The first five atom37 places (N, CA, C, CB, O) and aatype in JSON, in Angstrom:
{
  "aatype": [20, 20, 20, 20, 20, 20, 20, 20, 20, 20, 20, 20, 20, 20, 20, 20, 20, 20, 20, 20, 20, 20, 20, 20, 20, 20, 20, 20, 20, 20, 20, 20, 20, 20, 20, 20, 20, 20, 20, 20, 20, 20, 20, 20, 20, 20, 20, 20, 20, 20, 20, 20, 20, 20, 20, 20, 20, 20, 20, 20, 20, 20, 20, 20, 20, 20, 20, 20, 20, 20, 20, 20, 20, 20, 20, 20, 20, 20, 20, 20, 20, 20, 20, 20, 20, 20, 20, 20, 20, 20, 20, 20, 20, 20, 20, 20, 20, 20, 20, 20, 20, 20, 20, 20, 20, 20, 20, 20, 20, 20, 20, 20, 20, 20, 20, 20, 20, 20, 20, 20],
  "atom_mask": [
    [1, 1, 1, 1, 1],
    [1, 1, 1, 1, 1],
    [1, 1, 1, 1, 1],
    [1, 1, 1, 1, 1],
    [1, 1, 1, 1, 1],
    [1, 1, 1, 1, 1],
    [1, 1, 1, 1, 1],
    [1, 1, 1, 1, 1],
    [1, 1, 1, 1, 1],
    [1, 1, 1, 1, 1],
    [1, 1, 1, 1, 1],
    [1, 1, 1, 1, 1],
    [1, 1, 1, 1, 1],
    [1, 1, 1, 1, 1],
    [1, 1, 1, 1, 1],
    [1, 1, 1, 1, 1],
    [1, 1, 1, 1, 1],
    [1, 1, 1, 1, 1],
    [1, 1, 1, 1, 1],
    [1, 1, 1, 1, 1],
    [1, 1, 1, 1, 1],
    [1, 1, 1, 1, 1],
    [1, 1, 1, 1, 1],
    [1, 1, 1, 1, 1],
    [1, 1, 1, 1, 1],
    [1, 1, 1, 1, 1],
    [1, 1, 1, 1, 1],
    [1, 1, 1, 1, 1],
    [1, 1, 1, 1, 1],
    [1, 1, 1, 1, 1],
    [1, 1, 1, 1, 1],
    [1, 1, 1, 1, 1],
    [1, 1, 1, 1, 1],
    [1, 1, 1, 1, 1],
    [1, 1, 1, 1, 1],
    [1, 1, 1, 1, 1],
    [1, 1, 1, 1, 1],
    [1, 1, 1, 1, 1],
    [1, 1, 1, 1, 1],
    [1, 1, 1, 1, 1],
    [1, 1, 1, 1, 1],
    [1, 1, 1, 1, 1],
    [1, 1, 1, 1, 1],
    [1, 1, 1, 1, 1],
    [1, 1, 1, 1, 1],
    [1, 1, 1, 1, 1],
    [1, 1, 1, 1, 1],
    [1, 1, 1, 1, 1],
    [1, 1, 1, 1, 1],
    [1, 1, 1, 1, 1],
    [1, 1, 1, 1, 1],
    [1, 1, 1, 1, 1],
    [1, 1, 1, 1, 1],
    [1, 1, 1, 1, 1],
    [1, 1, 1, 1, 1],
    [1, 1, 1, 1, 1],
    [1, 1, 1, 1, 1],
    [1, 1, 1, 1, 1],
    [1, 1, 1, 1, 1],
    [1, 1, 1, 1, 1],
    [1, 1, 1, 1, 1],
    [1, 1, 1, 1, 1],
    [1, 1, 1, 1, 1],
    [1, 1, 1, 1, 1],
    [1, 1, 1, 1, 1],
    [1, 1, 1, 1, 1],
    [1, 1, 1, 1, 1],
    [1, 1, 1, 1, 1],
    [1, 1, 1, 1, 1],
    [1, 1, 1, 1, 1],
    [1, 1, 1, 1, 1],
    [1, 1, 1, 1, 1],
    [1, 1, 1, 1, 1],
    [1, 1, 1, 1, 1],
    [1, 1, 1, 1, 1],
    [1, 1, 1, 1, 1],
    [1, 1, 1, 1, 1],
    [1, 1, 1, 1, 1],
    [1, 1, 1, 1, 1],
    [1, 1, 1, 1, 1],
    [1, 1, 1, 1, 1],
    [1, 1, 1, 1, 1],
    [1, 1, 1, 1, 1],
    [1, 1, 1, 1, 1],
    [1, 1, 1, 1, 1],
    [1, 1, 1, 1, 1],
    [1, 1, 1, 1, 1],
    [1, 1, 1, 1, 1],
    [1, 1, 1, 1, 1],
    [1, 1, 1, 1, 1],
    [1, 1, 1, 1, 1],
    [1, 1, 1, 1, 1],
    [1, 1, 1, 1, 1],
    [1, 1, 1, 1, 1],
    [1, 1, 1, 1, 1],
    [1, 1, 1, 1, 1],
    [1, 1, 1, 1, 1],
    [1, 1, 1, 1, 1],
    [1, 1, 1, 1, 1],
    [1, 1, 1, 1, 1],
    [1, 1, 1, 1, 1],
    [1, 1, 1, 1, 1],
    [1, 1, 1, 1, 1],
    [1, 1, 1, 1, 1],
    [1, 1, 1, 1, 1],
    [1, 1, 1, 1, 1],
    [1, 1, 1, 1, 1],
    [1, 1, 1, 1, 1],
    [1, 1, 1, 1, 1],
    [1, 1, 1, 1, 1],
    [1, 1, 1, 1, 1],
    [1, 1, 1, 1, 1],
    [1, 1, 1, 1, 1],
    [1, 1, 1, 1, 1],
    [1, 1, 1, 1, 1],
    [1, 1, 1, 1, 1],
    [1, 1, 1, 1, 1],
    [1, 1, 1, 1, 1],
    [1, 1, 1, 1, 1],
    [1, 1, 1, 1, 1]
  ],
  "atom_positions": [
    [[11.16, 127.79, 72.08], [11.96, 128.57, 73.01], [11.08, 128.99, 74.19], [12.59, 129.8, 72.31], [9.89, 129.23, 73.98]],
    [[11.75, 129.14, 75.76], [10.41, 129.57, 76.36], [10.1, 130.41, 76.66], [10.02, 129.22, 77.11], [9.26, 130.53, 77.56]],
    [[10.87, 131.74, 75.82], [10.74, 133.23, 76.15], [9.4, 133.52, 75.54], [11.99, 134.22, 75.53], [8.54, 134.34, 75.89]],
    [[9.43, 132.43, 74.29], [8.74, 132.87, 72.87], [7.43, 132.31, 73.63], [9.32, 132.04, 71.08], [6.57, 133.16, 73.88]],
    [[7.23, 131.29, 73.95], [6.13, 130.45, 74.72], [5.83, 131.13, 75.82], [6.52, 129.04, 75.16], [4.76, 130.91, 76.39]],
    [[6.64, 131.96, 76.24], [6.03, 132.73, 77.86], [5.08, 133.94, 77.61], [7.44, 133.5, 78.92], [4.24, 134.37, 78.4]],
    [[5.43, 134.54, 76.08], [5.18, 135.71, 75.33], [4.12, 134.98, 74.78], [6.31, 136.38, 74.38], [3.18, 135.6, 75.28]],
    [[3.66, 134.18, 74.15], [2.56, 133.65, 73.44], [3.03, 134.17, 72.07], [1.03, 134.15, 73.97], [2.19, 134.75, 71.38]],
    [[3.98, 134.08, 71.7], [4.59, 134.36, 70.14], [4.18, 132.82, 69.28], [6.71, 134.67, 70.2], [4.44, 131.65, 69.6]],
    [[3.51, 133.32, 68.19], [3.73, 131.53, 67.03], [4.04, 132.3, 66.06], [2.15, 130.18, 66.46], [4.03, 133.51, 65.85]],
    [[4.38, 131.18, 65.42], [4.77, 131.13, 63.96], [3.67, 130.93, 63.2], [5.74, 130.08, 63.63], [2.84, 130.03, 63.31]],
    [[3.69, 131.79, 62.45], [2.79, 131.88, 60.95], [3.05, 131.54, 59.62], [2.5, 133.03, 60.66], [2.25, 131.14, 58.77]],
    [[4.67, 131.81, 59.49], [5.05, 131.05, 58.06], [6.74, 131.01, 58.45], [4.57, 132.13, 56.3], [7.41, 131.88, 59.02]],
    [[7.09, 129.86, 58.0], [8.47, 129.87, 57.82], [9.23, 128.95, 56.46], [8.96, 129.35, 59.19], [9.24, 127.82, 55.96]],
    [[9.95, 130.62, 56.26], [10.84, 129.89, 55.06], [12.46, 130.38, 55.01], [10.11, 130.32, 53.47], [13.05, 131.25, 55.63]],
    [[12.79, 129.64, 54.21], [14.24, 130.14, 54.6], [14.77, 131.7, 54.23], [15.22, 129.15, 53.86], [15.8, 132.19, 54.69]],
    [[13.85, 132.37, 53.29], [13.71, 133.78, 53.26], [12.9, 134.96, 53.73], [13.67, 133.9, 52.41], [12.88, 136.17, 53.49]],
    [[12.13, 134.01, 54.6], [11.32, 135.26, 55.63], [10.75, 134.32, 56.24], [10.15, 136.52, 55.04], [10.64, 133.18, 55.78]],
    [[10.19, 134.86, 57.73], [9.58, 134.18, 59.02], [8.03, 135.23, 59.3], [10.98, 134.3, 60.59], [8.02, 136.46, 59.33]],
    [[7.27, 134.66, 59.42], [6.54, 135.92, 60.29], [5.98, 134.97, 61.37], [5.15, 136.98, 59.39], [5.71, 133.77, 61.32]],
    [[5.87, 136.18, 62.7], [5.43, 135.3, 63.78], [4.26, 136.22, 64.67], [6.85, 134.82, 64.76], [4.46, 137.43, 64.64]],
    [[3.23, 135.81, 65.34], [2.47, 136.72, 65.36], [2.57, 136.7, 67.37], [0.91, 136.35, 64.34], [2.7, 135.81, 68.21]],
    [[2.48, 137.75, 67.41], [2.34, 138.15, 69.13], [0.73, 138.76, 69.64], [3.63, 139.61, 69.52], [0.14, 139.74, 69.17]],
    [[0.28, 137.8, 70.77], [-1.01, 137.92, 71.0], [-1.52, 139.58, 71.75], [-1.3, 136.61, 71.94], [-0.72, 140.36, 72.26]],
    [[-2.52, 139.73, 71.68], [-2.83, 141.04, 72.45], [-3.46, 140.54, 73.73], [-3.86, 142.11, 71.63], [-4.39, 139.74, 73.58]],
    [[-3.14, 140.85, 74.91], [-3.11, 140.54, 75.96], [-3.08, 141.67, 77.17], [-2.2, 139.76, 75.87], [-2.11, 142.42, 77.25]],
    [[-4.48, 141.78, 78.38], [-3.57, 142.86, 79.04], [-2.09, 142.53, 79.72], [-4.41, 143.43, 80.16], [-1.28, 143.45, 79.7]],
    [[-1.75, 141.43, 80.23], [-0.64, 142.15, 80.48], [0.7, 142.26, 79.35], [-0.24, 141.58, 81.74], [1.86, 142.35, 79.75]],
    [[0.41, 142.23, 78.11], [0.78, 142.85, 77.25], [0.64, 144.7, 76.8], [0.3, 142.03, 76.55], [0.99, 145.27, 75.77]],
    [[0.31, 144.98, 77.44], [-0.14, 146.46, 77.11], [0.42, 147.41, 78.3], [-1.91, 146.57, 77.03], [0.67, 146.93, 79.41]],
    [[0.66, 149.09, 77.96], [1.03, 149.73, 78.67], [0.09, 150.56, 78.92], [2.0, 150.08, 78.41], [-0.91, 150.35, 78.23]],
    [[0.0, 151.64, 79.82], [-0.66, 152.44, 80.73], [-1.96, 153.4, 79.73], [0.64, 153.45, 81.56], [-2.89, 154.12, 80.09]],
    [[-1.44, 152.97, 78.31], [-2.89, 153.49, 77.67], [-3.53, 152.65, 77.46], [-2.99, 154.17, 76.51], [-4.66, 153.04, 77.17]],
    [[-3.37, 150.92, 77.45], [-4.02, 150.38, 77.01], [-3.73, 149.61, 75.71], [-4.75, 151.06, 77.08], [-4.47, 148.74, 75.24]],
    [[-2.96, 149.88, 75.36], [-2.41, 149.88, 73.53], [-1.03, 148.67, 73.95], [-1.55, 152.15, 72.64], [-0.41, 148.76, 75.0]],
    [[-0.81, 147.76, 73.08], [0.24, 146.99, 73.02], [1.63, 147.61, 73.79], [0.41, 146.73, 71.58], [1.95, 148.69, 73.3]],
    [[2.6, 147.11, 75.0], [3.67, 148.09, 74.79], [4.59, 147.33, 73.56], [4.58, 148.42, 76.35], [4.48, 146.36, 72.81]],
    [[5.77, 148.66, 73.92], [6.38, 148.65, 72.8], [7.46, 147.41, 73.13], [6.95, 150.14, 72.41], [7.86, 146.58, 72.32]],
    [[7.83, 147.52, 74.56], [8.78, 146.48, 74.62], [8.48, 145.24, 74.18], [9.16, 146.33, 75.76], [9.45, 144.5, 73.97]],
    [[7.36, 144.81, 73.97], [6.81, 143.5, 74.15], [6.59, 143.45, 72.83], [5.61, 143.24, 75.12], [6.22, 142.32, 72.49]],
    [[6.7, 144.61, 71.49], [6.33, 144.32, 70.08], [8.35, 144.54, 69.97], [4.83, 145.72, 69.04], [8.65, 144.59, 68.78]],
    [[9.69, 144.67, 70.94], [10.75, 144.76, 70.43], [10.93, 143.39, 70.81], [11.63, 145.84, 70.8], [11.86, 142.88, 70.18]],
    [[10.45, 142.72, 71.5], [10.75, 141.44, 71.58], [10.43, 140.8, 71.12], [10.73, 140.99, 72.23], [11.32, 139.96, 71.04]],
    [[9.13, 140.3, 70.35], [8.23, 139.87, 69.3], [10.03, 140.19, 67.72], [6.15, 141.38, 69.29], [10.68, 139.33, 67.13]],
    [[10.11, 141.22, 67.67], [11.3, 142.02, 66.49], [12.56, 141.02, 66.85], [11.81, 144.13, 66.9], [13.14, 140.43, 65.94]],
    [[12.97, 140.86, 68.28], [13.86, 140.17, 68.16], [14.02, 138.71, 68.01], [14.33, 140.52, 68.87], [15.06, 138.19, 67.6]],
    [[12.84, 137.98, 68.4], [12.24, 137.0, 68.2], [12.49, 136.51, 66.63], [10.94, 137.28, 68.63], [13.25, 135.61, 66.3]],
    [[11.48, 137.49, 65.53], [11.44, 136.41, 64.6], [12.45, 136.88, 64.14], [10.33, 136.11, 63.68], [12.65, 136.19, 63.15]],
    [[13.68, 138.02, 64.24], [14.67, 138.34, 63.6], [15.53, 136.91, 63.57], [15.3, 139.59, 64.24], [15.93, 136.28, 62.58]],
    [[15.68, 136.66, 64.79], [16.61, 135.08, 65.25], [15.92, 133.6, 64.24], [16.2, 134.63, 67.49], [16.41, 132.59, 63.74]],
    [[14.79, 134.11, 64.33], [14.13, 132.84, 63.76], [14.77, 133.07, 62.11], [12.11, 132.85, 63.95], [15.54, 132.24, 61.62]],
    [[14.41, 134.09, 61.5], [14.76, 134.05, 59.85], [16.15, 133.79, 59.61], [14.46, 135.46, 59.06], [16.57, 133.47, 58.5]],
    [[16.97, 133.94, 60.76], [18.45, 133.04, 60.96], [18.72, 132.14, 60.8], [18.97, 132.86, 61.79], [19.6, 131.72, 60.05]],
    [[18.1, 131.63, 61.42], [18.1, 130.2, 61.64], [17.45, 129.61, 60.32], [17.27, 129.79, 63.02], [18.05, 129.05, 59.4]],
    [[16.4, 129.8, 60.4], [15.39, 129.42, 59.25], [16.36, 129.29, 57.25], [13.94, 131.11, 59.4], [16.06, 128.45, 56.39]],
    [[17.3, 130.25, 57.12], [18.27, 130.33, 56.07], [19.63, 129.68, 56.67], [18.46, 131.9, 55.56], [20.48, 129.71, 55.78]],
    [[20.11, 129.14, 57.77], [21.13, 128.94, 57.9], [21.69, 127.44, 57.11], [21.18, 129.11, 59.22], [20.96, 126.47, 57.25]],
    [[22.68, 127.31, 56.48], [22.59, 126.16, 55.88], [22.59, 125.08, 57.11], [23.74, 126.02, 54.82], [22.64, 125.2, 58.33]],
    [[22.5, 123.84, 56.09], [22.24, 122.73, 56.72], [23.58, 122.44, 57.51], [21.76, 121.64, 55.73], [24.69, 122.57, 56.99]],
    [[23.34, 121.98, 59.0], [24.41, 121.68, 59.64], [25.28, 122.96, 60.56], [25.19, 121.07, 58.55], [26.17, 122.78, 61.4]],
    [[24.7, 124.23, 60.11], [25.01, 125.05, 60.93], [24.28, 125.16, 62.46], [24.91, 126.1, 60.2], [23.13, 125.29, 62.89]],
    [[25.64, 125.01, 63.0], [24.8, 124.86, 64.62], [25.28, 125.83, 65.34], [25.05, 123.46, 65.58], [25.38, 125.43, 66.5]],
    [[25.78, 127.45, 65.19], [26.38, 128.73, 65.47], [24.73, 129.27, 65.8], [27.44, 129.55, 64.03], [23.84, 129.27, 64.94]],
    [[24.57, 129.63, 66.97], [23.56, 130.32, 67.49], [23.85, 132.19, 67.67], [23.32, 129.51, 68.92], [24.54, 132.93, 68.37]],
    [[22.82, 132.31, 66.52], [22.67, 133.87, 66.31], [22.0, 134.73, 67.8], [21.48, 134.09, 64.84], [20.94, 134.48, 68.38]],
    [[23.1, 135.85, 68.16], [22.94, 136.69, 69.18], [22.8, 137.87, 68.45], [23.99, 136.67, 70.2], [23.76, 138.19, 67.76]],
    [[21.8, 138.6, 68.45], [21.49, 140.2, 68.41], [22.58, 140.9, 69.2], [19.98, 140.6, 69.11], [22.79, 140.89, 70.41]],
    [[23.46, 141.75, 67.89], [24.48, 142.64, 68.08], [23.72, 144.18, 68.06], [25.65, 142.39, 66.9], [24.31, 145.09, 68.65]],
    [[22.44, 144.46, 67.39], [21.99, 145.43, 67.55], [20.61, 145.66, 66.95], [22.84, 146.13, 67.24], [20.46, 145.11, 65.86]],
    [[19.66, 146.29, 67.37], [18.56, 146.93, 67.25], [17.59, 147.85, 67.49], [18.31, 146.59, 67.29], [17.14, 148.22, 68.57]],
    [[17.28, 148.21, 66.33], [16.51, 149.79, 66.06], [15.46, 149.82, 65.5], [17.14, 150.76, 65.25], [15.32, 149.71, 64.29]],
    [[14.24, 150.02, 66.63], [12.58, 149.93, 66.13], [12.63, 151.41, 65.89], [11.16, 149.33, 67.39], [13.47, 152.18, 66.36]],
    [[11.57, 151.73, 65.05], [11.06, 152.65, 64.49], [9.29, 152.96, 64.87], [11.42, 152.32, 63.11], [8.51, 153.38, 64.03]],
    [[9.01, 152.72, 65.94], [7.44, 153.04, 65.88], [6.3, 153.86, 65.3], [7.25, 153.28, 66.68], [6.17, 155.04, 65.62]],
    [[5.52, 153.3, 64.51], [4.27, 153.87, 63.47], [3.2, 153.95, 64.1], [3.88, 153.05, 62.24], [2.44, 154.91, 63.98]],
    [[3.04, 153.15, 64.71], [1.35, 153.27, 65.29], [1.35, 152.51, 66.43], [0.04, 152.63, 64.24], [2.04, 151.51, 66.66]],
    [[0.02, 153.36, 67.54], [-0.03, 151.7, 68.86], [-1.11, 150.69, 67.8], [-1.28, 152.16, 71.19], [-1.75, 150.88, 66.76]],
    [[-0.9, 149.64, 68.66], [-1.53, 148.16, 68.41], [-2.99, 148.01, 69.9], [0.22, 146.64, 68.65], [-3.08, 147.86, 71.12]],
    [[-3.8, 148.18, 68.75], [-4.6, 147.44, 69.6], [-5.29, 146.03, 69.13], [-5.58, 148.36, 69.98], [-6.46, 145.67, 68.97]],
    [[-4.41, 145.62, 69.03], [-5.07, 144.18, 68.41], [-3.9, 143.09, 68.26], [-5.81, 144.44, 66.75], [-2.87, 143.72, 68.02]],
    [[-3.72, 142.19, 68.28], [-2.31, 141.03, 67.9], [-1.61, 142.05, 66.55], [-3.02, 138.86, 67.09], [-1.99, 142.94, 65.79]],
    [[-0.36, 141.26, 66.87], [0.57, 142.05, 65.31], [1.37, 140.8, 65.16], [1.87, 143.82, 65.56], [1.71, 139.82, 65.82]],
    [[1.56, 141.49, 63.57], [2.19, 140.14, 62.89], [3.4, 140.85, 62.38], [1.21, 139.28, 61.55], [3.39, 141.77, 61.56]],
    [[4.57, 140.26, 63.05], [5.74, 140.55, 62.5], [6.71, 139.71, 61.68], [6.28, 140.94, 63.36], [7.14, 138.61, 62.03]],
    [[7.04, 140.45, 60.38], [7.84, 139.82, 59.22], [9.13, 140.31, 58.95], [7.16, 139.95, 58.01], [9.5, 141.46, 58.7]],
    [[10.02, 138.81, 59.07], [11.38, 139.28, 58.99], [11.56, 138.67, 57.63], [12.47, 138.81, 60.21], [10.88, 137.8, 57.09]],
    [[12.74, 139.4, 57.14], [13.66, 139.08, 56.02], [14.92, 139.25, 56.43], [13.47, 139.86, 54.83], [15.03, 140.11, 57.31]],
    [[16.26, 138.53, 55.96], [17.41, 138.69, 55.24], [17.9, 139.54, 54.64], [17.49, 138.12, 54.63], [18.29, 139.03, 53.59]],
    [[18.21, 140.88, 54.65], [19.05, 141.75, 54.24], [20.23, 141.3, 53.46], [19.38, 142.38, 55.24], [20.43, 141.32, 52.24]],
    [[20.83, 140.98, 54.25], [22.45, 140.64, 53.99], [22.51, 139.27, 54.63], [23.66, 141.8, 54.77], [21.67, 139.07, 55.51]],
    [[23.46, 138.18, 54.3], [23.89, 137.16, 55.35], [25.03, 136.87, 54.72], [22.97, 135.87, 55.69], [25.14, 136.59, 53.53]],
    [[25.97, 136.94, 55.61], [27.61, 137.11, 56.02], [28.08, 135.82, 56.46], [27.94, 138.22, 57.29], [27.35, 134.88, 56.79]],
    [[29.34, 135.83, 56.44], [30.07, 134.35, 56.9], [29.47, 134.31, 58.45], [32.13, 134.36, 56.85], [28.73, 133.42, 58.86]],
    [[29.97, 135.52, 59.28], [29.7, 135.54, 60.92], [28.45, 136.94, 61.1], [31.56, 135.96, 61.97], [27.98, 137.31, 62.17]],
    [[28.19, 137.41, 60.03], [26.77, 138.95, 60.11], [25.74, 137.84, 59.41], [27.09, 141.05, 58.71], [25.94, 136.73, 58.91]],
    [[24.46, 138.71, 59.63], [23.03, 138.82, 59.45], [22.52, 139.96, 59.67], [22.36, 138.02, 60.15], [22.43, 140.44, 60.79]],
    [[22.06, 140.64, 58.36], [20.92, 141.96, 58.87], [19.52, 141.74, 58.08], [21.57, 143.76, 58.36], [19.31, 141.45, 56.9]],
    [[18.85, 141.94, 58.9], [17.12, 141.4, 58.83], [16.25, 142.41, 59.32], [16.73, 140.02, 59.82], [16.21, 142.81, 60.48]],
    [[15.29, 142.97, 58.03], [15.18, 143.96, 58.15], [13.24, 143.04, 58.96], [15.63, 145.09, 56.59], [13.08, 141.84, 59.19]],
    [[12.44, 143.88, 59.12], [11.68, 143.32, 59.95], [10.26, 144.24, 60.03], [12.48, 143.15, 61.24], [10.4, 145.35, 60.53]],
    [[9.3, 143.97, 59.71], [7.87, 144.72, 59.65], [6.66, 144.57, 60.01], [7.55, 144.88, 58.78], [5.79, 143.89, 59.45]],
    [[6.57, 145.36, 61.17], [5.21, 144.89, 62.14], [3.71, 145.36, 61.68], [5.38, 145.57, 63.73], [3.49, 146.54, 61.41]],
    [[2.93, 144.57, 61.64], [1.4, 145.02, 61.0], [0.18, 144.65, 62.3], [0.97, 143.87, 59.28], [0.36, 143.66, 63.01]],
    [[-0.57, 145.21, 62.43], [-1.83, 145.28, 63.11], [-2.09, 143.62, 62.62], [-3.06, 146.69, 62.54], [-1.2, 142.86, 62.25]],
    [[-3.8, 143.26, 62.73], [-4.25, 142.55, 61.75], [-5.07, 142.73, 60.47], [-4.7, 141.92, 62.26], [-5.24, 141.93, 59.55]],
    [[-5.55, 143.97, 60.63], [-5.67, 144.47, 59.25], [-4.45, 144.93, 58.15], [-6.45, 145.55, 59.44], [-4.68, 145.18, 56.96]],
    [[-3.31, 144.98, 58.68], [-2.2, 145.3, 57.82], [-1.75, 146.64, 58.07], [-2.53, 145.15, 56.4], [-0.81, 147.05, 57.39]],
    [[-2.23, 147.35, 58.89], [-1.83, 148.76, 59.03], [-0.51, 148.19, 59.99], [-3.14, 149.98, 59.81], [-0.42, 147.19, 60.7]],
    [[0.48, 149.32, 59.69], [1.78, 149.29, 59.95], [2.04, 150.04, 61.23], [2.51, 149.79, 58.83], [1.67, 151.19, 61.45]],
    [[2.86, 149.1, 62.22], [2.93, 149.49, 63.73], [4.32, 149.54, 63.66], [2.28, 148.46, 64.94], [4.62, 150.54, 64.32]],
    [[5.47, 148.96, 63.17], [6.64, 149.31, 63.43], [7.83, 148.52, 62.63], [6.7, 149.21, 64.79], [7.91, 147.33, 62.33]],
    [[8.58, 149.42, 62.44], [9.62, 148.77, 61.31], [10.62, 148.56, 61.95], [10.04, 149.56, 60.06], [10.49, 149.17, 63.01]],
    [[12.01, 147.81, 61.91], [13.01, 147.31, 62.04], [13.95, 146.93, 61.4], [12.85, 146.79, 62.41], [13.83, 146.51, 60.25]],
    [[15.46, 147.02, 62.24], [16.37, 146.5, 61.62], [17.31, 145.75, 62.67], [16.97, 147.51, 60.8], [17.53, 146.36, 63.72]],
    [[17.74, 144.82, 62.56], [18.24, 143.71, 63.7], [19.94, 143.26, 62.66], [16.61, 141.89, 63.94], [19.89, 142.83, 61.5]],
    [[21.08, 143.45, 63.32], [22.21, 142.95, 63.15], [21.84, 141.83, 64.04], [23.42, 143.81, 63.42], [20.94, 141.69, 64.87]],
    [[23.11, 140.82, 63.49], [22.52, 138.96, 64.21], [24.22, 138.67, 63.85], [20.76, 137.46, 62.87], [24.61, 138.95, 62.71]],
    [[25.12, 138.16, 64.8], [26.22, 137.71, 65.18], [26.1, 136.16, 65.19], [26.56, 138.32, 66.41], [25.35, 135.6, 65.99]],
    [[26.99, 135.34, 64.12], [26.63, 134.04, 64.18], [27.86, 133.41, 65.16], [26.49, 133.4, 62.62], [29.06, 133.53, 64.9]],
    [[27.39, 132.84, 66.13], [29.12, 131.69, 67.33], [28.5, 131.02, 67.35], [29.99, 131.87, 69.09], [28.78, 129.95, 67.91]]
  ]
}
């Protein structure tokens, strides 16, 4: 995707029950302290939320998941890349909720999530 490629987002593991994808630390990734901003770790959230969609969708589904809603929870700034891990909550005929958990690279916890996903 080339939002994901403009962001320097990869993929680290993908399965059809969780995705994690890691977002680089970068200045112009960072806000006025210096520290990761946050927008740029909610987009990283919405990112692999879409991906663990896709990633479980059965075979032959070609309904592209749109984010109906989302709610970060911020724990800590990032000064370093973070690795964010989505899961599957629920998956619905036309819902998806994927709950979603951001880590430093030592594993300390920067921000939690929850992403509704609309399948058309």
């Amino acid at each position: 995707m080339p939002f994901n490629a403009k962001c320097g987002f990869t993929v680290e593991a993908w399965a059809a029950d969780a995705v994690t994808m890691r977002g680089p630390f970068l200045d112009e990734n960072t806000n006025g302290a210096g520290t990761m901003h946050g927008g740029f770790i909610s987009s990283l959230i919405d990112s692999v939320a879409t991906a663990v969609v896709i990633a479980g969708a059965e075979r032959g589904d070609r309904r592209n998941p749109v984010t109906t809603s989302l709610t970060v929870h911020y724990l800590g700034a990032a000064s370093s890349a973070v690795l964010a891990t989505a899961t599957c909550s629920r998956r619905g005929k036309a819902m998806c909720f994927v709950d979603i958990a951001v880590t430093d690279e030592t594993g300390r916890p920067i921000a939690t999530a929850m992403v509704s996903t609309l399948l058309r």
